Amino acid sequence: MFKRILIANRGEIAVRVIRACRELGVETVAVYSDADRAALHVREADYAVAVGPPPARESYLNIPRIIDAARRTGAEAIHPGYGFFSENAGFAQAVVDAGMVFIGPRPDAIHRMGDKVEARKLMAAAGVPVVPGSPGTLETEAEVRALVEKIGFPVMIKAAAGGGGKGMRMVEHEKDLSSAVRSVASEAQSSFGDGRFYVEKYLSSPHHIEVQVLADGHGNFTHLFERECSVQRRNQKVVEESPSPFVTPKLRKAMGEVAVRAAQAVDYLSAGTIEFLVDGDRNFYFMEMNTRIQVEHPITELVTGIDLVKAQIEIAAGGRVPFKQSELKQNGWAIECRVYAEDPEHGFVPAPGRIDTLRLPEGPGVRNDCGVYEGSEVSSFYDPMISKLVTWGRDRSEAIGRMRRALSEYMVSGTLTTNLNFHRWLMDNPRWIAGEYDTRFINQEYHPETMAAGADFEQLAGLLAAAFAASRGNHRPPQTPAANSGIQRQSVWKTLGRIDSLRR
Amino acid sequence: MFKRILIANRGEIAVRVIRACRELGVETVAVYSDADRAALHVREADYAVAVGPPPARESYLNIPRIIDAARRTGAEAIHPGYGFFSENAGFAQAVVDAGMVFIGPRPDAIHRMGDKVEARKLMAAAGVPVVPGSPGTLETEAEVRALVEKIGFPVMIKAAAGGGGKGMRMVEHEKDLSSAVRSVASEAQSSFGDGRFYVEKYLSSPHHIEVQVLADGHGNFTHLFERECSVQRRNQKVVEESPSPFVTPKLRKAMGEVAVRAAQAVDYLSAGTIEFLVDGDRNFYFMEMNTRIQVEHPITELVTGIDLVKAQIEIAAGGRVPFKQSELKQNGWAIECRVYAEDPEHGFVPAPGRIDTLRLPEGPGVRNDCGVYEGSEVSSFYDPMISKLVTWGRDRSEAIGRMRRALSEYMVSGTLTTNLNFHRWLMDNPRWIAGEYDTRFINQEYHPETMAAGADFEQLAGLLAAAFAASRGNHRPPQTPAANSGIQRQSVWKTLGRIDSLRR
Amino acid sequence: MRYQAIVDGAGHELEIEEIGSNSYRVKLDGRTFDVDLRPTHGSSFLALVGNRTFDFSISTEGDDLLMISRRGVNRVTLMDRTRRRLAASGERAVAGRVELKAMMPGRVVNVLVKAGQEVAADQGIVVVEAMKMENELKTPKAGKVVEIKVSVGQAVEKGEILAVIE
Amino acid sequence: MRYQAIVDGAGHELEIEEIGSNSYRVKLDGRTFDVDLRPTHGSSFLALVGNRTFDFSISTEGDDLLMISRRGVNRVTLMDRTRRRLAASGERAVAGRVELKAMMPGRVVNVLVKAGQEVAADQGIVVVEAMKMENELKTPKAGKVVEIKVSVGQAVEKGEILAVIE
């Protein structure tokens, strides 16, 4: 096993990897931009190295600085997390060239799966079904129009180098085509440094279902069943569950086998995910492979009992997949709600800011992977995730009940806006509760403008009294809540000041 | 199902029951003493009723006030938690007499198991093995001496009405007998209002192992396997695990069957626990039955997937045990560390106080059932528990690794002292790691006076700089940690004050 | 103290009297409630109204208070009489005028129109990048661009006015 | 600023200089370290010494600072020269004298000896009840009871002297 690992990431996934390392007795090195000097992942690590100014391209995406940080701290391996360098074959190669271990697939597999157009071709050749669309990349709006005339609206325009829901636009009407092509090409260039894009048929009522795979260097290729990721806004996942209520045992078996075949086709190593689109008739098509750990990996961990990040590290150190395919079962049900600093009432736009009060859910069946702490900032430089709230239950109904309960305990206040109310709405939505939804779900069902918060007279009286007291500054925290105990809270800082004055 | 339940308890168990209710869609009523007006269980409940001054006997143990609170708020059932009224047949009967449901066993079963001497007789008659000792209660030191001459030292002197590790003393040497008899008789009188006590042979190297049972009103009596509770200080449990590393499959089967037989002997209803002493040769003896939910129930929940508190509520509402015995398996391994405000370096004496900073562990495989929040007070009026930290792993080794990691994330500062360092020591102890321990473990292995914290030069430099800065009051919280982001943290209270001044 | 309270857009007549160190008498639209209020953690309050408990965290947005509870978020504006008059007379004068505001902090990466230009409903006006996503802000209604207040490369704050269309 | 620092009973020569708003130069027993220090949450600090991170929560006990970290608790006393001299001359004068202190807040339920009485090592002196547990406090060494400072029924604070034995 490694003695020390550098984590080339930030936020909750950096903390997640640090936790896995600590459980394995491995020391951790955090890297941080100037905006993250006191971020949670720095607090949790054993070592920390500054790698540059806040913009990611100058810090978290600066290859020489990251490699140098690993060298200076004696790290033997680098875990990329998700995002940033996680699917960058050049970085993976640079790590290997520096004599260190990249915790993830071999650079070649990243490269082949990273070009979405090449990946489509490769998968088709391996007998994996793919979505109808352009055989290769397109370059002009005219080419797109020509293809669309053949396959018809709706279509998805996707960056060839994209992934993770970024650099893509769905177009239903001719009038939106220009703006979508412009956006994707521009986003692809600025985000991935590669302006090429391609076009796929947008399936009528698709489910976004993915299969987790895990492979080692000893010829073991396994899958850990599916995740249902159809609850999406802005083409990005926001709630996931495992198992999928839409997947039948027969479909599960078929998708698992195809996923393993896809992983074998690129001689895959470590954890990865095959994303499929599944239509209303349960036909499934390869969409892309994510050659990294994914945001939503915890639901698979809760249902299978396997720690995927620890498995990644052990496999990178030469170990084996820690189970046989035949031993693995789906036990119970898990749901993940991604808690973001974003505003669901205004198109889910990011709404970062400072966190003044943070109250996190706990108790049975609740896992919360958090990347922030009270008093910290959700920075506009990075992904506005606050935490991933995951619940487990013996069945879907218990998992939903626990999520509803956990959401009721979760409170965030400050200059940011959160999507907690969206999740609360979802957990009470009849179609969600029935498990009858596809990727169109949020667009069809979520109408925040028609929803009133609603408060009865007693609640109103309580909140107006609190608002009144707060606006008069009557109660300045921190104060003792146990006012009746007769013990007055005294600031530790005041005490410390007094001690010091005695000393001088 | 009930519409509304009153929880006649406080602290983490009251919060635990509120969580179960909320997951079931049941409204909750908290009761609180004057010391608990802003306690966590009050914050989490839907309704709250004041029941008296801080001393428990005047509030949480005041039957008319509790019953009246339930009546006034329209509660249909009362959950007693553990401690307080949980094993008080008189209270259970008062609840029934008031036309409400007591969530627990029938008063008769509480009564028969509550008298430890009668319970011993009852179990012996049912063919359950019991520890050698006095056939009935004793009253004088002379009687004790006469019995000890027959069965020999060491002996346990126990309050007949005791339980939960309270009201008992182990005596190894003749010289300690007087003081022990005096303490037990006095404690029994003051804590349980019943000064009777009895004497049992203290087994040479006993394990304290208990079996969880669950029974409904439809004739289903089941068990949920064992918990190993041998890590004890002051005769009270502090760390538990399930499964027990000491229990063989054969012993597990035998103890499970005997536990079910014991529950059937008192026509048991709801969740309960049969506590056994197991000697080095794996002979097991009935010690007592706890006719309530226990502190350490979460480890059984994590290993079996069953929510015991929800099962209690469902059974009280007429439901059934939510599984068949044959369906139930032990899946993985769970460990619980009880985090107390106590001082392990000074005989584990309670060390309550105010919590200034509270940083709780999160992430994979971690469950923390907490009864306090930052800024709140661990009151000297009640049990000094802060939380129950529980980890799950695929095997014992993973569960220990996660506990070690979770403990490293857990920080509490303030005027209290915690036993977190004791738990950290335990998770690194070779005998614990090997699973080779019995109830003598802490006395034999834990020598805090010989343990130095140890700090290298860099750590010393860091902590002295922090101490220096703190003592000069250079950094007054709250401040923004993201000082480089250019955004100055401004107190919300200051802002609120300014808004108000504009208004007036 | 008498107030006009606006909660989630609905107006309420409010009278509040402090009757003890943690107690308030609240007269709300003619009904009276006694509220026991305790600060707990951070900017949070626990309110007891009769036997009901309400746990609020409070934050501010402009002159509004956001009351965050397990039941959701309520937006509260408290106004005394002077203030209420001001609000009543000052608003709605800008009907027919559209202020395009930044929904999030970010950077302007493109300005698609010029001042003086006629635009159609749904036409893209400004592109703002935040969190690596580019967001094309469109005008909800047709009209004439009165003013473009930002330029390419400029950082913008949440709520900042980017363009005005009439 | 020069200090004598006592960390967990061991003395260290300490010189600290503030070299920036979050930076300190620490000279510790002749070795020099640059420490970058940030307040985080509550009474916590994140310290970076070279590339190593240390996360401390701080509380006080009397004149001592308790530095709580993931590695455990360290007790720190900082003293300037005057104070050090005072401490050096004032202590150890009470050797041979035992002050029996309350380990926790509680209530005295029994006093087992009288002032003037000779007591054996390990003999019970006072019984204190806290959290429903009765704790018999014993004298670690034989001697004579000089003073009993409490009486039955009295509430005692943590650290309060209950009896003195010489």
PDB file of N, CA, C and O in Angstrom, chain C residues 44-95:
ATOM      1  N   SER C  44     -29.755  31.107  14.494  1.00  0.00           N
ATOM      2  CA  SER C  44     -30.996  30.337  14.612  1.00  0.00           C
ATOM      3  C   SER C  44     -31.770  30.697  15.869  1.00  0.00           C
ATOM      4  O   SER C  44     -31.192  31.079  16.879  1.00  0.00           O
ATOM      5  N   PHE C  45     -33.090  30.558  15.764  1.00  0.00           N
ATOM      6  CA  PHE C  45     -33.990  30.770  16.885  1.00  0.00           C
ATOM      7  C   PHE C  45     -34.916  29.571  17.015  1.00  0.00           C
ATOM      8  O   PHE C  45     -35.332  28.994  16.018  1.00  0.00           O
ATOM      9  N   LEU C  46     -35.230  29.231  18.254  1.00  0.00           N
ATOM     10  CA  LEU C  46     -36.285  28.270  18.497  1.00  0.00           C
ATOM     11  C   LEU C  46     -37.473  29.030  19.068  1.00  0.00           C
ATOM     12  O   LEU C  46     -37.353  29.680  20.108  1.00  0.00           O
ATOM     13  N   ALA C  47     -38.618  28.951  18.373  1.00  0.00           N
ATOM     14  CA  ALA C  47     -39.817  29.647  18.825  1.00  0.00           C
ATOM     15  C   ALA C  47     -40.836  28.621  19.304  1.00  0.00           C
ATOM     16  O   ALA C  47     -41.040  27.593  18.676  1.00  0.00           O
ATOM     17  N   LEU C  48     -41.441  28.917  20.430  1.00  0.00           N
ATOM     18  CA  LEU C  48     -42.556  28.102  20.910  1.00  0.00           C
ATOM     19  C   LEU C  48     -43.804  28.972  20.872  1.00  0.00           C
ATOM     20  O   LEU C  48     -43.844  30.037  21.510  1.00  0.00           O
ATOM     21  N   VAL C  49     -44.812  28.524  20.118  1.00  0.00           N
ATOM     22  CA  VAL C  49     -46.082  29.247  20.037  1.00  0.00           C
ATOM     23  C   VAL C  49     -47.139  28.270  20.543  1.00  0.00           C
ATOM     24  O   VAL C  49     -47.443  27.294  19.867  1.00  0.00           O
ATOM     25  N   GLY C  50     -47.660  28.532  21.729  1.00  0.00           N
ATOM     26  CA  GLY C  50     -48.465  27.507  22.382  1.00  0.00           C
ATOM     27  C   GLY C  50     -47.551  26.317  22.608  1.00  0.00           C
ATOM     28  O   GLY C  50     -46.444  26.466  23.115  1.00  0.00           O
ATOM     29  N   ASN C  51     -47.956  25.132  22.170  1.00  0.00           N
ATOM     30  CA  ASN C  51     -47.081  23.973  22.292  1.00  0.00           C
ATOM     31  C   ASN C  51     -46.362  23.631  20.999  1.00  0.00           C
ATOM     32  O   ASN C  51     -45.736  22.594  20.899  1.00  0.00           O
ATOM     33  N   ARG C  52     -46.492  24.496  20.011  1.00  0.00           N
ATOM     34  CA  ARG C  52     -45.834  24.168  18.738  1.00  0.00           C
ATOM     35  C   ARG C  52     -44.425  24.748  18.692  1.00  0.00           C
ATOM     36  O   ARG C  52     -44.180  25.845  19.185  1.00  0.00           O
ATOM     37  N   THR C  53     -43.511  23.977  18.106  1.00  0.00           N
ATOM     38  CA  THR C  53     -42.129  24.433  18.006  1.00  0.00           C
ATOM     39  C   THR C  53     -41.813  24.820  16.573  1.00  0.00           C
ATOM     40  O   THR C  53     -42.249  24.164  15.618  1.00  0.00           O
ATOM     41  N   PHE C  54     -41.044  25.901  16.421  1.00  0.00           N
ATOM     42  CA  PHE C  54     -40.582  26.339  15.099  1.00  0.00           C
ATOM     43  C   PHE C  54     -39.112  26.713  15.226  1.00  0.00           C
ATOM     44  O   PHE C  54     -38.750  27.530  16.068  1.00  0.00           O
ATOM     45  N   ASP C  55     -38.311  26.113  14.394  1.00  0.00           N
ATOM     46  CA  ASP C  55     -36.870  26.319  14.454  1.00  0.00           C
ATOM     47  C   ASP C  55     -36.472  27.095  13.197  1.00  0.00           C
ATOM     48  O   ASP C  55     -36.634  26.596  12.089  1.00  0.00           O
ATOM     49  N   PHE C  56     -36.004  28.336  13.373  1.00  0.00           N
ATOM     50  CA  PHE C  56     -35.674  29.176  12.219  1.00  0.00           C
ATOM     51  C   PHE C  56     -34.191  29.507  12.162  1.00  0.00           C
ATOM     52  O   PHE C  56     -33.590  29.846  13.180  1.00  0.00           O
ATOM     53  N   SER C  57     -33.639  29.449  10.959  1.00  0.00           N
ATOM     54  CA  SER C  57     -32.363  30.118  10.726  1.00  0.00           C
ATOM     55  C   SER C  57     -32.681  31.361   9.920  1.00  0.00           C
ATOM     56  O   SER C  57     -33.556  31.328   9.053  1.00  0.00           O
ATOM     57  N   ILE C  58     -31.947  32.416  10.179  1.00  0.00           N
ATOM     58  CA  ILE C  58     -32.288  33.680   9.550  1.00  0.00           C
ATOM     59  C   ILE C  58     -31.145  34.178   8.698  1.00  0.00           C
ATOM     60  O   ILE C  58     -29.992  34.155   9.120  1.00  0.00           O
ATOM     61  N   SER C  59     -31.452  34.600   7.487  1.00  0.00           N
ATOM     62  CA  SER C  59     -30.445  35.340   6.740  1.00  0.00           C
ATOM     63  C   SER C  59     -31.120  36.509   6.052  1.00  0.00           C
ATOM     64  O   SER C  59     -32.341  36.658   6.102  1.00  0.00           O
ATOM     65  N   THR C  60     -30.318  37.380   5.462  1.00  0.00           N
ATOM     66  CA  THR C  60     -30.891  38.578   4.873  1.00  0.00           C
ATOM     67  C   THR C  60     -30.616  38.593   3.383  1.00  0.00           C
ATOM     68  O   THR C  60     -29.659  38.017   2.890  1.00  0.00           O
ATOM     69  N   GLU C  61     -31.512  39.248   2.662  1.00  0.00           N
ATOM     70  CA  GLU C  61     -31.257  39.483   1.247  1.00  0.00           C
ATOM     71  C   GLU C  61     -31.810  40.872   0.975  1.00  0.00           C
ATOM     72  O   GLU C  61     -33.026  41.077   0.976  1.00  0.00           O
ATOM     73  N   GLY C  62     -30.925  41.829   0.800  1.00  0.00           N
ATOM     74  CA  GLY C  62     -31.359  43.206   0.695  1.00  0.00           C
ATOM     75  C   GLY C  62     -32.061  43.576   1.991  1.00  0.00           C
ATOM     76  O   GLY C  62     -31.541  43.327   3.072  1.00  0.00           O
ATOM     77  N   ASP C  63     -33.267  44.147   1.895  1.00  0.00           N
ATOM     78  CA  ASP C  63     -34.015  44.526   3.093  1.00  0.00           C
ATOM     79  C   ASP C  63     -34.889  43.405   3.607  1.00  0.00           C
ATOM     80  O   ASP C  63     -35.584  43.542   4.608  1.00  0.00           O
ATOM     81  N   ASP C  64     -34.877  42.265   2.910  1.00  0.00           N
ATOM     82  CA  ASP C  64     -35.735  41.157   3.315  1.00  0.00           C
ATOM     83  C   ASP C  64     -35.022  40.239   4.286  1.00  0.00           C
ATOM     84  O   ASP C  64     -33.801  40.095   4.250  1.00  0.00           O
ATOM     85  N   LEU C  65     -35.827  39.614   5.138  1.00  0.00           N
ATOM     86  CA  LEU C  65     -35.326  38.553   5.991  1.00  0.00           C
ATOM     87  C   LEU C  65     -35.782  37.234   5.393  1.00  0.00           C
ATOM     88  O   LEU C  65     -36.949  37.090   5.023  1.00  0.00           O
ATOM     89  N   LEU C  66     -34.857  36.294   5.277  1.00  0.00           N
ATOM     90  CA  LEU C  66     -35.247  34.962   4.831  1.00  0.00           C
ATOM     91  C   LEU C  66     -35.295  34.073   6.061  1.00  0.00           C
ATOM     92  O   LEU C  66     -34.305  33.935   6.787  1.00  0.00           O
ATOM     93  N   MET C  67     -36.455  33.494   6.328  1.00  0.00           N
ATOM     94  CA  MET C  67     -36.645  32.652   7.499  1.00  0.00           C
ATOM     95  C   MET C  67     -36.609  31.208   7.021  1.00  0.00           C
ATOM     96  O   MET C  67     -37.554  30.730   6.390  1.00  0.00           O
ATOM     97  N   ILE C  68     -35.526  30.524   7.330  1.00  0.00           N
ATOM     98  CA  ILE C  68     -35.309  29.174   6.823  1.00  0.00           C
ATOM     99  C   ILE C  68     -35.701  28.186   7.905  1.00  0.00           C
ATOM    100  O   ILE C  68     -35.168  28.229   9.011  1.00  0.00           O
ATOM    101  N   SER C  69     -36.641  27.302   7.587  1.00  0.00           N
ATOM    102  CA  SER C  69     -37.073  26.316   8.573  1.00  0.00           C
ATOM    103  C   SER C  69     -37.219  24.974   7.892  1.00  0.00           C
ATOM    104  O   SER C  69     -37.024  24.849   6.693  1.00  0.00           O
ATOM    105  N   ARG C  70     -37.564  23.945   8.680  1.00  0.00           N
ATOM    106  CA  ARG C  70     -37.743  22.615   8.087  1.00  0.00           C
ATOM    107  C   ARG C  70     -38.930  22.599   7.126  1.00  0.00           C
ATOM    108  O   ARG C  70     -39.094  21.677   6.357  1.00  0.00           O
ATOM    109  N   ARG C  71     -39.752  23.619   7.204  1.00  0.00           N
ATOM    110  CA  ARG C  71     -40.921  23.665   6.327  1.00  0.00           C
ATOM    111  C   ARG C  71     -40.637  24.437   5.046  1.00  0.00           C
ATOM    112  O   ARG C  71     -41.482  24.548   4.185  1.00  0.00           O
ATOM    113  N   GLY C  72     -39.454  25.016   4.927  1.00  0.00           N
ATOM    114  CA  GLY C  72     -39.113  25.754   3.719  1.00  0.00           C
ATOM    115  C   GLY C  72     -38.585  27.139   4.049  1.00  0.00           C
ATOM    116  O   GLY C  72     -38.149  27.395   5.164  1.00  0.00           O
ATOM    117  N   VAL C  73     -38.616  28.014   3.055  1.00  0.00           N
ATOM    118  CA  VAL C  73     -38.082  29.366   3.245  1.00  0.00           C
ATOM    119  C   VAL C  73     -39.237  30.360   3.121  1.00  0.00           C
ATOM    120  O   VAL C  73     -40.026  30.291   2.181  1.00  0.00           O
ATOM    121  N   ASN C  74     -39.351  31.257   4.078  1.00  0.00           N
ATOM    122  CA  ASN C  74     -40.320  32.338   3.979  1.00  0.00           C
ATOM    123  C   ASN C  74     -39.581  33.664   3.919  1.00  0.00           C
ATOM    124  O   ASN C  74     -38.656  33.896   4.682  1.00  0.00           O
ATOM    125  N   ARG C  75     -40.043  34.502   3.004  1.00  0.00           N
ATOM    126  CA  ARG C  75     -39.426  35.822   2.853  1.00  0.00           C
ATOM    127  C   ARG C  75     -40.263  36.845   3.601  1.00  0.00           C
ATOM    128  O   ARG C  75     -41.470  36.955   3.380  1.00  0.00           O
ATOM    129  N   VAL C  76     -39.638  37.572   4.490  1.00  0.00           N
ATOM    130  CA  VAL C  76     -40.354  38.519   5.347  1.00  0.00           C
ATOM    131  C   VAL C  76     -39.794  39.925   5.164  1.00  0.00           C
ATOM    132  O   VAL C  76     -38.586  40.117   5.170  1.00  0.00           O
ATOM    133  N   THR C  77     -40.689  40.888   4.980  1.00  0.00           N
ATOM    134  CA  THR C  77     -40.289  42.293   5.032  1.00  0.00           C
ATOM    135  C   THR C  77     -41.103  42.948   6.136  1.00  0.00           C
ATOM    136  O   THR C  77     -42.325  42.830   6.168  1.00  0.00           O
ATOM    137  N   LEU C  78     -40.390  43.575   7.057  1.00  0.00           N
ATOM    138  CA  LEU C  78     -41.075  44.321   8.122  1.00  0.00           C
ATOM    139  C   LEU C  78     -40.986  45.799   7.791  1.00  0.00           C
ATOM    140  O   LEU C  78     -39.909  46.305   7.490  1.00  0.00           O
ATOM    141  N   MET C  79     -42.113  46.486   7.854  1.00  0.00           N
ATOM    142  CA  MET C  79     -42.089  47.918   7.554  1.00  0.00           C
ATOM    143  C   MET C  79     -42.923  48.675   8.563  1.00  0.00           C
ATOM    144  O   MET C  79     -44.013  48.243   8.920  1.00  0.00           O
ATOM    145  N   ASP C  80     -42.406  49.802   9.017  1.00  0.00           N
ATOM    146  CA  ASP C  80     -43.256  50.653   9.840  1.00  0.00           C
ATOM    147  C   ASP C  80     -44.085  51.536   8.901  1.00  0.00           C
ATOM    148  O   ASP C  80     -44.016  51.402   7.682  1.00  0.00           O
ATOM    149  N   ARG C  81     -44.877  52.467   9.464  1.00  0.00           N
ATOM    150  CA  ARG C  81     -45.854  53.163   8.620  1.00  0.00           C
ATOM    151  C   ARG C  81     -45.231  54.024   7.530  1.00  0.00           C
ATOM    152  O   ARG C  81     -45.660  54.027   6.400  1.00  0.00           O
ATOM    153  N   THR C  82     -44.163  54.718   7.900  1.00  0.00           N
ATOM    154  CA  THR C  82     -43.487  55.588   6.934  1.00  0.00           C
ATOM    155  C   THR C  82     -43.026  54.761   5.737  1.00  0.00           C
ATOM    156  O   THR C  82     -43.311  55.048   4.585  1.00  0.00           O
ATOM    157  N   ARG C  83     -42.330  53.751   6.074  1.00  0.00           N
ATOM    158  CA  ARG C  83     -41.749  52.876   5.080  1.00  0.00           C
ATOM    159  C   ARG C  83     -42.825  52.279   4.180  1.00  0.00           C
ATOM    160  O   ARG C  83     -42.672  52.149   2.976  1.00  0.00           O
ATOM    161  N   ARG C  84     -43.930  51.908   4.776  1.00  0.00           N
ATOM    162  CA  ARG C  84     -44.993  51.308   3.992  1.00  0.00           C
ATOM    163  C   ARG C  84     -45.514  52.284   2.944  1.00  0.00           C
ATOM    164  O   ARG C  84     -45.734  51.924   1.809  1.00  0.00           O
ATOM    165  N   ARG C  85     -45.673  53.521   3.362  1.00  0.00           N
ATOM    166  CA  ARG C  85     -46.159  54.515   2.406  1.00  0.00           C
ATOM    167  C   ARG C  85     -45.184  54.642   1.244  1.00  0.00           C
ATOM    168  O   ARG C  85     -45.578  54.676   0.099  1.00  0.00           O
ATOM    169  N   LEU C  86     -43.917  54.702   1.589  1.00  0.00           N
ATOM    170  CA  LEU C  86     -42.908  54.819   0.540  1.00  0.00           C
ATOM    171  C   LEU C  86     -43.034  53.683  -0.467  1.00  0.00           C
ATOM    172  O   LEU C  86     -43.058  53.898  -1.669  1.00  0.00           O
ATOM    173  N   ALA C  87     -43.127  52.503   0.025  1.00  0.00           N
ATOM    174  CA  ALA C  87     -43.172  51.342  -0.860  1.00  0.00           C
ATOM    175  C   ALA C  87     -44.392  51.389  -1.753  1.00  0.00           C
ATOM    176  O   ALA C  87     -44.321  51.123  -2.945  1.00  0.00           O
ATOM    177  N   ALA C  88     -45.527  51.779  -1.149  1.00  0.00           N
ATOM    178  CA  ALA C  88     -46.777  51.769  -1.908  1.00  0.00           C
ATOM    179  C   ALA C  88     -46.752  52.761  -3.064  1.00  0.00           C
ATOM    180  O   ALA C  88     -47.253  52.493  -4.138  1.00  0.00           O
ATOM    181  N   SER C  89     -46.158  53.932  -2.841  1.00  0.00           N
ATOM    182  CA  SER C  89     -46.165  54.948  -3.899  1.00  0.00           C
ATOM    183  C   SER C  89     -45.042  54.739  -4.912  1.00  0.00           C
ATOM    184  O   SER C  89     -45.152  55.113  -6.062  1.00  0.00           O
ATOM    185  N   GLY C  90     -43.940  54.128  -4.460  1.00  0.00           N
ATOM    186  CA  GLY C  90     -42.760  54.049  -5.313  1.00  0.00           C
ATOM    187  C   GLY C  90     -42.772  52.943  -6.348  1.00  0.00           C
ATOM    188  O   GLY C  90     -42.127  53.063  -7.379  1.00  0.00           O
ATOM    189  N   GLU C  91     -43.504  51.907  -6.104  1.00  0.00           N
ATOM    190  CA  GLU C  91     -43.432  50.763  -7.013  1.00  0.00           C
ATOM    191  C   GLU C  91     -44.351  50.879  -8.230  1.00  0.00           C
ATOM    192  O   GLU C  91     -45.163  51.774  -8.327  1.00  0.00           O
ATOM    193  N   ARG C  92     -44.172  49.956  -9.119  1.00  0.00           N
ATOM    194  CA  ARG C  92     -44.994  49.823 -10.332  1.00  0.00           C
ATOM    195  C   ARG C  92     -44.808  50.976 -11.324  1.00  0.00           C
ATOM    196  O   ARG C  92     -45.424  51.002 -12.356  1.00  0.00           O
ATOM    197  N   ALA C  93     -43.971  51.951 -10.984  1.00  0.00           N
ATOM    198  CA  ALA C  93     -43.710  53.030 -11.929  1.00  0.00           C
ATOM    199  C   ALA C  93     -42.905  52.519 -13.117  1.00  0.00           C
ATOM    200  O   ALA C  93     -42.871  53.137 -14.160  1.00  0.00           O
ATOM    201  N   VAL C  94     -42.244  51.387 -12.917  1.00  0.00           N
ATOM    202  CA  VAL C  94     -41.363  50.893 -13.967  1.00  0.00           C
ATOM    203  C   VAL C  94     -42.015  49.798 -14.818  1.00  0.00           C
ATOM    204  O   VAL C  94     -41.340  49.060 -15.515  1.00  0.00           O
ATOM    205  N   ALA C  95     -43.341  49.685 -14.727  1.00  0.00           N
ATOM    206  CA  ALA C  95     -44.011  48.670 -15.541  1.00  0.00           C
ATOM    207  C   ALA C  95     -43.673  48.897 -17.013  1.00  0.00           C
ATOM    208  O   ALA C  95     -43.581  50.021 -17.476  1.00  0.00           O
TER     209      ALA C  95
END
